[in-house]
Short mmCIF file of C-alpha atoms in Angstrom, two decimals:
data_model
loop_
_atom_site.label_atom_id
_atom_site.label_comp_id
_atom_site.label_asym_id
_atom_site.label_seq_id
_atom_site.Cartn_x
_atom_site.Cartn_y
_atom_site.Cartn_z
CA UNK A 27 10.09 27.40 -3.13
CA UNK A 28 12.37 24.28 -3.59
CA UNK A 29 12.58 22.05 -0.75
CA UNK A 30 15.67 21.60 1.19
CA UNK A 31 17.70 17.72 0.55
CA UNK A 32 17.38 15.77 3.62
CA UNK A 33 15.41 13.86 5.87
CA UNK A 34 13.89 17.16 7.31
CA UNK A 35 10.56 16.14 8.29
CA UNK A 36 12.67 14.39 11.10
CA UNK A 37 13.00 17.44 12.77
CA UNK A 38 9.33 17.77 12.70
CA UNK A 39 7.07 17.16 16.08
CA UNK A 40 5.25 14.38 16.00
CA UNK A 41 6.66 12.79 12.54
CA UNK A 42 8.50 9.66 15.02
CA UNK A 43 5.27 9.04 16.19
CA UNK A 44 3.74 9.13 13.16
CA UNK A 45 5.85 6.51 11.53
CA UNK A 46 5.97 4.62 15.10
CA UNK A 47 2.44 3.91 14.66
CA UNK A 48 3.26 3.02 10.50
CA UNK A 49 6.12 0.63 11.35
CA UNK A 50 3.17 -1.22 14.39
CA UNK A 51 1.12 -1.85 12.15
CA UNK A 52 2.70 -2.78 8.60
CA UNK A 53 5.26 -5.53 10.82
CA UNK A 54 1.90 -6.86 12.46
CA UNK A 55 -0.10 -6.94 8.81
CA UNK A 56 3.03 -8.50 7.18
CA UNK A 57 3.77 -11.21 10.15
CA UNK A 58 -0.07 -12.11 9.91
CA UNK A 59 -0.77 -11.88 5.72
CA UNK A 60 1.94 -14.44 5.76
CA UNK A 61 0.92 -16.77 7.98
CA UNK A 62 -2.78 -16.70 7.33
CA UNK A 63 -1.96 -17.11 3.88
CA UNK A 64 0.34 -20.26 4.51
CA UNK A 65 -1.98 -21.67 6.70
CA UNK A 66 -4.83 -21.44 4.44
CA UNK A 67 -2.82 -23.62 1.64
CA UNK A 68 -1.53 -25.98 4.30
CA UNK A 69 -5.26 -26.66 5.20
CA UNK A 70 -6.64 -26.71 2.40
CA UNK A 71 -4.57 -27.39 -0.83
CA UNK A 72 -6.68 -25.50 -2.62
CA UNK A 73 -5.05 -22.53 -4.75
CA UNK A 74 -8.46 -20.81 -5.71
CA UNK A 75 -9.06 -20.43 -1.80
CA UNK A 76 -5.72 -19.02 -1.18
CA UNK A 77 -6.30 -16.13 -3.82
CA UNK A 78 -9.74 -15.76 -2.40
CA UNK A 79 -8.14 -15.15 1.06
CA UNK A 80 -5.88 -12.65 -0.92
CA UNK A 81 -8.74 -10.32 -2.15
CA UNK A 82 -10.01 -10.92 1.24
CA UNK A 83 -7.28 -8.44 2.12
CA UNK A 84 -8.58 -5.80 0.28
CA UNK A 85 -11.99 -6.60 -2.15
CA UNK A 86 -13.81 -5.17 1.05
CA UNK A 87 -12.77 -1.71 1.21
CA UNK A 88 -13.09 -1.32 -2.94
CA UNK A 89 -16.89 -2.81 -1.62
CA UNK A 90 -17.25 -0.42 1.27
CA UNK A 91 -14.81 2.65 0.59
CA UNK A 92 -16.96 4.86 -1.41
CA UNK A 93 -20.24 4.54 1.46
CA UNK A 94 -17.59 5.79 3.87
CA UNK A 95 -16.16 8.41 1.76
CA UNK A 96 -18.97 10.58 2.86
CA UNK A 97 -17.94 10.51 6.56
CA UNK A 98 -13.97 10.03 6.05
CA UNK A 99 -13.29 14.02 7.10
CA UNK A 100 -15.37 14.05 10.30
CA UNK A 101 -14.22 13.06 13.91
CA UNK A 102 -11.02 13.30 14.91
CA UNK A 103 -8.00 11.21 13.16
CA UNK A 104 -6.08 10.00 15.84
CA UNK A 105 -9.24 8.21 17.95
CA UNK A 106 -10.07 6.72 14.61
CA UNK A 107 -6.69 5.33 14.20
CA UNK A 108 -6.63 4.00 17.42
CA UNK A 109 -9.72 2.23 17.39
CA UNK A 110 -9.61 0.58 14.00
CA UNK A 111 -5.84 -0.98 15.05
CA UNK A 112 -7.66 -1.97 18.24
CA UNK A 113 -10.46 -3.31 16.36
CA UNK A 114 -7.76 -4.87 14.04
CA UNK A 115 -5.84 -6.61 17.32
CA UNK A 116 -9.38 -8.61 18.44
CA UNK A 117 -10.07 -9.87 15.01
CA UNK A 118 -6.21 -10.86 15.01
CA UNK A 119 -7.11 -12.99 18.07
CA UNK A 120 -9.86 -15.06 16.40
CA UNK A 121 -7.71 -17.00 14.39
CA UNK A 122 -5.03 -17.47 16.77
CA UNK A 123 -7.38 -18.86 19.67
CA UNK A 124 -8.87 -20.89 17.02
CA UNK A 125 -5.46 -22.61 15.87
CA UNK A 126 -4.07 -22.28 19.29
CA UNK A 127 -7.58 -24.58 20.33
CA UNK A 128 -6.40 -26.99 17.41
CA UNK A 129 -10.26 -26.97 16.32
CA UNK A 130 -10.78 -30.07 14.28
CA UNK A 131 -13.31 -28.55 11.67
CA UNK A 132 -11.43 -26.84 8.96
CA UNK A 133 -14.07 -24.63 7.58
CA UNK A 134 -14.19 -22.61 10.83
CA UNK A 135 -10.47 -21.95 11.17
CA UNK A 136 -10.42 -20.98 7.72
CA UNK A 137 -13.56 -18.82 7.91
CA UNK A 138 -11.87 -17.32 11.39
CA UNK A 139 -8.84 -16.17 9.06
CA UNK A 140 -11.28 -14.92 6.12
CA UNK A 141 -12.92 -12.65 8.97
CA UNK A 142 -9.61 -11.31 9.61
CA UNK A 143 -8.18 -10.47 6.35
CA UNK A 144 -11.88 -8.54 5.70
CA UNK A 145 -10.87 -6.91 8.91
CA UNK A 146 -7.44 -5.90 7.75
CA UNK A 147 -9.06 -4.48 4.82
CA UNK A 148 -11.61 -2.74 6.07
CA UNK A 149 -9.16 -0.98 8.88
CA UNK A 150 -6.52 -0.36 6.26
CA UNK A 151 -8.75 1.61 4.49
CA UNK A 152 -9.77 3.88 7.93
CA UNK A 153 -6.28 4.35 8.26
CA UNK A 154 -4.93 5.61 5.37
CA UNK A 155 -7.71 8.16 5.19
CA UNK A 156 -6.51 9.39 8.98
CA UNK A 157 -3.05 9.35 8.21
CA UNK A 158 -3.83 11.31 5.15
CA UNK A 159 -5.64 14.12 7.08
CA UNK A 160 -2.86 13.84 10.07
CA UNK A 161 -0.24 14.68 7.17
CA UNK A 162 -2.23 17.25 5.66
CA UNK A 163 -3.34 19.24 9.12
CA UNK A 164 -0.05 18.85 10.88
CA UNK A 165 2.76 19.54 8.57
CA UNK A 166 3.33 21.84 5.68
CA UNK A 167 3.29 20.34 2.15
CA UNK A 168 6.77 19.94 1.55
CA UNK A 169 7.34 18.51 4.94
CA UNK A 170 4.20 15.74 4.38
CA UNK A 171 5.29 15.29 1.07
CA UNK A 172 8.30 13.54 2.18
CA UNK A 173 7.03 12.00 5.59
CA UNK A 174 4.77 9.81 2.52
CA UNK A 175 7.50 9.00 0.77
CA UNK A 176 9.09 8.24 3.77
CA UNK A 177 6.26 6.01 5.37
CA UNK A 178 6.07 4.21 2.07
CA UNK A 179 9.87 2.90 2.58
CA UNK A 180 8.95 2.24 6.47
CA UNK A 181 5.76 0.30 5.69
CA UNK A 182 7.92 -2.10 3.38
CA UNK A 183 10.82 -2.43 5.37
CA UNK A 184 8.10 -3.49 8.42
CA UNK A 185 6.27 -5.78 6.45
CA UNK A 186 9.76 -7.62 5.36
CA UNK A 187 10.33 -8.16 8.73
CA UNK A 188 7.09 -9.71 9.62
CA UNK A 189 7.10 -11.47 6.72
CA UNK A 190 10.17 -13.15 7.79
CA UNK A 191 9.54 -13.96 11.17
CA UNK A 192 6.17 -15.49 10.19
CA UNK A 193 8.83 -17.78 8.04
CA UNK A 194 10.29 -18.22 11.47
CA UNK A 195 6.59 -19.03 13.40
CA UNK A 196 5.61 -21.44 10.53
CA UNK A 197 8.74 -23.54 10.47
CA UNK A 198 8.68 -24.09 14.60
CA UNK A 199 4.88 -24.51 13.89
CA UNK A 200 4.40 -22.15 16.00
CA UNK A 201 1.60 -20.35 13.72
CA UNK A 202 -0.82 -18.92 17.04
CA UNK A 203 1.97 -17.76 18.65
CA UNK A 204 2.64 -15.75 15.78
CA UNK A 205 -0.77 -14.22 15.33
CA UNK A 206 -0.88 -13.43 18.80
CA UNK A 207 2.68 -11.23 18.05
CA UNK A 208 0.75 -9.74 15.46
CA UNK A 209 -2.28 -8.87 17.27
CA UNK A 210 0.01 -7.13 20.83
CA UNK A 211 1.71 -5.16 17.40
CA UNK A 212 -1.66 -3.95 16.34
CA UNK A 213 -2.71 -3.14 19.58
CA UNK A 214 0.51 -1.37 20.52
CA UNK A 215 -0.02 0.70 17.33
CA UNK A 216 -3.43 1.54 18.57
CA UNK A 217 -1.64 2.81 21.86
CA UNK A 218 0.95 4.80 19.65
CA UNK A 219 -2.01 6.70 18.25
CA UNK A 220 -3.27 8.24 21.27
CA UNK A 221 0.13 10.38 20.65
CA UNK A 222 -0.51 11.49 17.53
CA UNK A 223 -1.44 14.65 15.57
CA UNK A 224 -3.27 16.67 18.31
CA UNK A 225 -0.88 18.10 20.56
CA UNK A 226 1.18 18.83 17.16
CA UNK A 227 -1.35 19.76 14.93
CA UNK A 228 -2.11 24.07 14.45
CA UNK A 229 -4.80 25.28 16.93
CA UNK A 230 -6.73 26.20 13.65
CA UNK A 231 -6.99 22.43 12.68
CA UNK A 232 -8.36 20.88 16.24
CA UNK A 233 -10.34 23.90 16.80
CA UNK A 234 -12.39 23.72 13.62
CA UNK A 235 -15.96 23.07 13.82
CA UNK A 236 -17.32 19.96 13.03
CA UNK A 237 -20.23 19.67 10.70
CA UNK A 238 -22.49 16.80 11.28
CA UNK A 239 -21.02 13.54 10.13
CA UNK A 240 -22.69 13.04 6.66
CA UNK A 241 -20.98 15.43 4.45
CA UNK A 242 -22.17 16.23 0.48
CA UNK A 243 -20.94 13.80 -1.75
CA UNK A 244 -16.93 14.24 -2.81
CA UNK A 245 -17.23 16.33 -6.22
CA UNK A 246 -14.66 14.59 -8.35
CA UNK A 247 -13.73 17.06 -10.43
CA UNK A 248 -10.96 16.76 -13.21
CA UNK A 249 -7.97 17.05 -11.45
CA UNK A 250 -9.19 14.42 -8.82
CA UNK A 251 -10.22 11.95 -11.94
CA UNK A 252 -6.94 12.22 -13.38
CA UNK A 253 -5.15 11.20 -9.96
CA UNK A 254 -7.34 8.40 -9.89
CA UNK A 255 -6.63 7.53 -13.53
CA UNK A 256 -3.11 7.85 -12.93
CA UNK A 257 -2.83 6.33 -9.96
CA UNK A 258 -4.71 3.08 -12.11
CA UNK A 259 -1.27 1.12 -14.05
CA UNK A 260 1.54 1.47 -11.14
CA UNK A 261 -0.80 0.00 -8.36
CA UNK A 262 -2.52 -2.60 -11.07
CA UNK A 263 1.25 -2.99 -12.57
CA UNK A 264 2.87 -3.84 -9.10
CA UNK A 265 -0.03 -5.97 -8.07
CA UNK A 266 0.38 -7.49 -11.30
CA UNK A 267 4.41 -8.00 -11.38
CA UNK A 268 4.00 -9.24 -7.70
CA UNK A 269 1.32 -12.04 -8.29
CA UNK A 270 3.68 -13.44 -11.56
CA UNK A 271 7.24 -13.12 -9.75
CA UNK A 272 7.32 -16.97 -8.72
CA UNK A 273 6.26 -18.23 -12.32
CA UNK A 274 8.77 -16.07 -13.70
CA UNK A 275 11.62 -16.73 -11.48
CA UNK A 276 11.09 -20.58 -11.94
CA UNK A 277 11.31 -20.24 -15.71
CA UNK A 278 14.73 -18.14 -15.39
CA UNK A 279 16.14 -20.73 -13.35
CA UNK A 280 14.37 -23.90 -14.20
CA UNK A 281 12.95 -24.27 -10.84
CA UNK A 282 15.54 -22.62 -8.55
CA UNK A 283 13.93 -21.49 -5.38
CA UNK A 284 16.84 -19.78 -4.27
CA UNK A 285 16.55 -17.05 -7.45
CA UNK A 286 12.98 -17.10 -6.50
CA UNK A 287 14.14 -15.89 -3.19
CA UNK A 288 17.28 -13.58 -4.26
CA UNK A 289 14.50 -11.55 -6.57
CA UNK A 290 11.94 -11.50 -4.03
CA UNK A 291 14.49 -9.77 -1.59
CA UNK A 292 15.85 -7.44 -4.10
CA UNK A 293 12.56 -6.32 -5.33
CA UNK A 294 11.83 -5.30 -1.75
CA UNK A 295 15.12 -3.77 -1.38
CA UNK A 296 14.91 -1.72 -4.18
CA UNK A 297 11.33 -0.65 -3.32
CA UNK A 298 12.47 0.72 -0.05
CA UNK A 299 15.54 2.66 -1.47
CA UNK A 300 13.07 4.26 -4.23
CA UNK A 301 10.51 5.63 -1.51
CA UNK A 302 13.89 6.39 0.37
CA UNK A 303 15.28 8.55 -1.88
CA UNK A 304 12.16 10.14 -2.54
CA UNK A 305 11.58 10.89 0.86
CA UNK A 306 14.93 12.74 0.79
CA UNK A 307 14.41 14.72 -2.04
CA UNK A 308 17.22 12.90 -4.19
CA UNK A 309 14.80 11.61 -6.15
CA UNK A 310 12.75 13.91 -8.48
CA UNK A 311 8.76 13.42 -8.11
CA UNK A 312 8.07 15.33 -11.23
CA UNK A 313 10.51 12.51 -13.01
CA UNK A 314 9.43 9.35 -11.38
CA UNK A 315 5.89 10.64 -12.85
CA UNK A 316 7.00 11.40 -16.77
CA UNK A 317 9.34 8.47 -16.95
CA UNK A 318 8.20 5.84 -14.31
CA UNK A 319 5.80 4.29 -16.46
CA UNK A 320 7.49 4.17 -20.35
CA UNK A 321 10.05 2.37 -17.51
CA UNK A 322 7.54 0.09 -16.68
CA UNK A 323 6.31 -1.00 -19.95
CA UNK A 324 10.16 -1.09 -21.26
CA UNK A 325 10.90 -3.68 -18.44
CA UNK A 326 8.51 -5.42 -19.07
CA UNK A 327 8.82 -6.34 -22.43
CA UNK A 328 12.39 -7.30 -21.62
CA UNK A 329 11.16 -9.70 -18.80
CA UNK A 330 9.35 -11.27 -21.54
CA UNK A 331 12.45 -12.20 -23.10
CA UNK A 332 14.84 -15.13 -22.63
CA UNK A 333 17.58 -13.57 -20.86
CA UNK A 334 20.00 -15.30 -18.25
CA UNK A 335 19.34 -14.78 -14.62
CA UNK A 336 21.47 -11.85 -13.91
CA UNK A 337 19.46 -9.97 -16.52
CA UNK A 338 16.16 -11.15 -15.90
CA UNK A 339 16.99 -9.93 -12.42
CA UNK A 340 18.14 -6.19 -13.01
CA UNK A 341 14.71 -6.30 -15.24
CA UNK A 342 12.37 -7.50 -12.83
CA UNK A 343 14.21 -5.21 -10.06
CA UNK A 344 13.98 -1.95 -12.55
CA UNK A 345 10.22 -2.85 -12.84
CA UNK A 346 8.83 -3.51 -9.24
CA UNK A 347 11.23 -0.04 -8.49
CA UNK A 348 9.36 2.14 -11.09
CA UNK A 349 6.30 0.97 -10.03
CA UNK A 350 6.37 1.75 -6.87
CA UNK A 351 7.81 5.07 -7.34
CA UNK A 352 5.11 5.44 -9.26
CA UNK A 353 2.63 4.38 -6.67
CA UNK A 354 4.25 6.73 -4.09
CA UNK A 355 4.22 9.51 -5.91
CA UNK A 356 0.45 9.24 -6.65
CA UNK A 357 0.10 8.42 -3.07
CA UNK A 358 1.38 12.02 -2.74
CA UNK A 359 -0.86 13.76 -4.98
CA UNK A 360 -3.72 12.07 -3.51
CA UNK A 361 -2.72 13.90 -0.45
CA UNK A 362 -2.02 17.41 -1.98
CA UNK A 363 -4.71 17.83 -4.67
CA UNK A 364 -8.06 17.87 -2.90
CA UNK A 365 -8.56 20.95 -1.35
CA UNK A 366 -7.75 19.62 3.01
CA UNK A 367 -11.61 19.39 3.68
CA UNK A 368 -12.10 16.78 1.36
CA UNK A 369 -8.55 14.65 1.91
CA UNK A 370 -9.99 12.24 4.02
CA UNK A 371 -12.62 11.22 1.32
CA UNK A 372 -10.86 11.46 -1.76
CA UNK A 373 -8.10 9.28 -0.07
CA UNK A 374 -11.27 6.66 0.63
CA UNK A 375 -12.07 6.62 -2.64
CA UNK A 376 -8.97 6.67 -4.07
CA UNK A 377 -8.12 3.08 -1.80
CA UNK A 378 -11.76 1.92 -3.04
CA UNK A 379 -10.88 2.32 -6.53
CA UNK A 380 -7.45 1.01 -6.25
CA UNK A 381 -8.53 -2.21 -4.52
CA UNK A 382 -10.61 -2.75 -7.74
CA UNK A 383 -7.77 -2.40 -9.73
CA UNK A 384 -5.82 -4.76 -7.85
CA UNK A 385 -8.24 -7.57 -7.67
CA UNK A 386 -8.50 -7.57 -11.84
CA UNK A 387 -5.18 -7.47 -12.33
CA UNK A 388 -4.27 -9.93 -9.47
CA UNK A 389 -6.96 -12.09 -11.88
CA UNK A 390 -5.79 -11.38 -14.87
CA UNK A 391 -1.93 -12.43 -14.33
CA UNK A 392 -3.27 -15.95 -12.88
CA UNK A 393 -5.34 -16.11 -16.15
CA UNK A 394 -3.09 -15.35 -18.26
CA UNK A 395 -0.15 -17.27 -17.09
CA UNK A 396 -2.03 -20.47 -17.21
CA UNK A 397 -3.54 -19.72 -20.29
CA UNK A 398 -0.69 -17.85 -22.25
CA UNK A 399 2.35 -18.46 -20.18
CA UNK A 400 4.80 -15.85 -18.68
CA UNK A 401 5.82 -13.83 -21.56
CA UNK A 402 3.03 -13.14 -23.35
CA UNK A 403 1.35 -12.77 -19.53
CA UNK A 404 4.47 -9.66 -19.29
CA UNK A 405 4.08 -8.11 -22.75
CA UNK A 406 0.20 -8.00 -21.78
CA UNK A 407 1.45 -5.82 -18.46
CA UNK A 408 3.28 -3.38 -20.82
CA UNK A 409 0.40 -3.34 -23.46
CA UNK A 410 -1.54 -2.11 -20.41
CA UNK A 411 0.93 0.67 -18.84
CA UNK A 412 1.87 2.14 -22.34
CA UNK A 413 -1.60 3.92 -22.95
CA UNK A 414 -1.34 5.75 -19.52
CA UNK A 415 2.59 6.56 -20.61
CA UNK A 416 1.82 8.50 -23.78
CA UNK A 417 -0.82 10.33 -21.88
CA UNK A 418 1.05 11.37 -19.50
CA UNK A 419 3.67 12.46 -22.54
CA UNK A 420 1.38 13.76 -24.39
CA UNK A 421 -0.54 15.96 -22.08
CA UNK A 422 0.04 15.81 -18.53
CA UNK A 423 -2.40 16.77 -15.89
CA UNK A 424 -2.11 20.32 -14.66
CA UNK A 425 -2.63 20.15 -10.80
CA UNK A 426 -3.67 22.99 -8.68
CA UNK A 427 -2.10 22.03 -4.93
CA UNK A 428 -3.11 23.98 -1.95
CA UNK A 429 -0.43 24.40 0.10
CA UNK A 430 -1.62 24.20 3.59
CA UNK A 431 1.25 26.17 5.33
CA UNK A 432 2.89 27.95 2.42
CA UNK A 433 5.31 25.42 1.03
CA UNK A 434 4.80 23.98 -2.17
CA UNK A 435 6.77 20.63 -3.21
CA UNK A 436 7.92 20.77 -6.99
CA UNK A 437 6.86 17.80 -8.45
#
């Protein structure tokens, strides 16, 4: 059956508070990222500790995720979404009492906000298994197809907002002020959670037994591989095209901040009207998937080139937009492949394996940009998307998706 156009899952109980809690806690992790990375360069002047505070915000889950795989479908998903953004708001605190305290030794205000990205990370990765298994119990597949696509546009537009008032915070040095904001935000989403998923979700889902919390090991069989090999060169690629955007904006316009700034914002932009449209159905899933990444590669051999800044912009735009299409889309599938028993701990190890992916590529683009320079650095990128591309031409997966109340979403 072919979904209905439209923001539909709108209509659907418990959706608003669904991406309530979403749009709590991606303003909160984008007003604190910010600031805690700022602050950590301000302190310290040392590069190599501000991309060590980077993976910070995510190395730990790639460490823990696949321990906790084995318990990611057990207890219920809404306490565990309230606790970990609870947990979230008190490790938010540290750093802000410590800055707010003006503490005079460096290493412990730094080693506060280290603490709290490993926090972020390690609640990130709770919550994006529970939101997963929310989805997946309380709406059919259709409907939580596009509530993801949806959440992913939400979750950007949330973080752009934090991000900018931490600008806001930083210039007025008012930095503890604005971790404290960020901490009430994850608390408030920790509240929001209490409302979720269990008055909406089908008697059948809360009333079914719960096995004792260890569960048998997640069989990864080949449909689940080929997610996570899918799912490998958009996350990589957009981690990638994200960490090399300032080198390559400077070179454009020989040291311009404002173009730095004008591509920034219409990167996000564009990223939020992607997941926007795919959300409404105007965008086809089963297209983003063939044609998202020869896109990729394609813009990014033409970023490589010496173009003048309008072009280099509608490049580097067309790139971060297929990318995350990309990334959305396999977002979805991670959701709809696994049979529902097992969404919770496929989605774990899905966000373990990811994380990996990001930390070598966020490497590899500061390696090779001060060792190669930015266009060899963007042909590299291609070089590494293209094998996935004519696999996916050549012979794409065949996916068997459950659907959990008889809708099935054409991809």
């Amino acid at each position: 059956m072919t979904p209905q156009r439209g923001p539909s899952w709108l209509r659907q109980s418990g959706a608003l508070t669904l991406q309530a809690f979403t749009a709590l806690s991606a303003f909160a992790e984008g007003l604190q990222s910010v600031i805690l990375i700022w602050a950590t360069f301000q302190l310290s002047h040392d590069a190599f500790l501000v991309s060590v505070m980077l993976v910070l915000g995510y190395a730990p889950s790639a460490v823990l995720g696949l321990a906790f795989a084995r318990f990611a479908d057990g207890g219920a998903s809404a306490d565990r979404l309230h606790l970990s953004n609870l947990t979230l708001a008190l490790f938010a605190l540290l750093p802000a009492l410590l800055v707010l305290r003006r503490a005079s030794d460096v290493a412990l205000v730094l080693v506060g906000m280290g603490v709290a990205q490993v926090a972020l990370s390690l609640a990130k990765m709770v919550n994006k298994s529970a939101v997963h298994r929310v989805v997946r119990g309380a709406f059919d597949q259709a409907t939580g197809a596009r509530l993801l696509a949806a959440q992913s546009s939400i979750t950007l537009i949330a973080q752009t907002a934090g991000a900018g008032l931490a600008g806001v915070f930083l210039s007025t040095e008012l930095t503890a002020w604005g971790l404290l904001l960020a901490a009430l935000a994850y608390g408030a989403a920790g509240l929001t959670a209490l409302r979720m998923a269990r008055p909406e979700a089908p008697a059948a889902v809360i009333e079914r037994p719960r096995q004792a919390p260890a569960r048998p090991a997640l069989q990864l069989g080949p449909g689940l591989l080929s997610v996570l090999l899918f799912s490998v060169p958009s996350s990589g690629g957009l981690q990638f095209a994200n960490a090399i955007l300032a080198p390559f904006a400077d070179g454009v316009a020989r040291g311009d901040a404002g173009f730095f700034s004008l591509v920034n914002m219409a990167c996000l932009v564009a990223s939020a009207g992607v997941s926007m449209l795919l959300s409404a159905g105007y965008l086809s899933m089963r297209g983003v998937l063939t044609f998202g990444l020869p896109m990729m590669a394609a813009a990014a051999g033409l970023m490589s080139l010496d173009f003048r800044p309008a072009l280099a912009l509608v490049f580097a735009v067309t790139l971060i937009a297929a990318a995350t299409a990309h990334v959305v889309s396999m977002q979805v599938k991670a959701n709809q492949v696994p049979p529902e028993s097992e969404v919770g701990s496929f989605v774990v190890t899905r966000t373990a394996v990811v994380s990996v992916v990001k930390a070598g590529y966020s490497l590899a683009a500061g390696f090779l940009v001060n060792r190669l320079g930015v266009g060899p650095s963007l042909l590299a990128l291609g070089a590494s998307v293209l094998p996935f591309a004519l696999a996916w031409l050549y012979r794409p997966p065949r996916w068997k998706e459950a659907a959990t109340h008889g809708d099935t979403l054409a991809a």
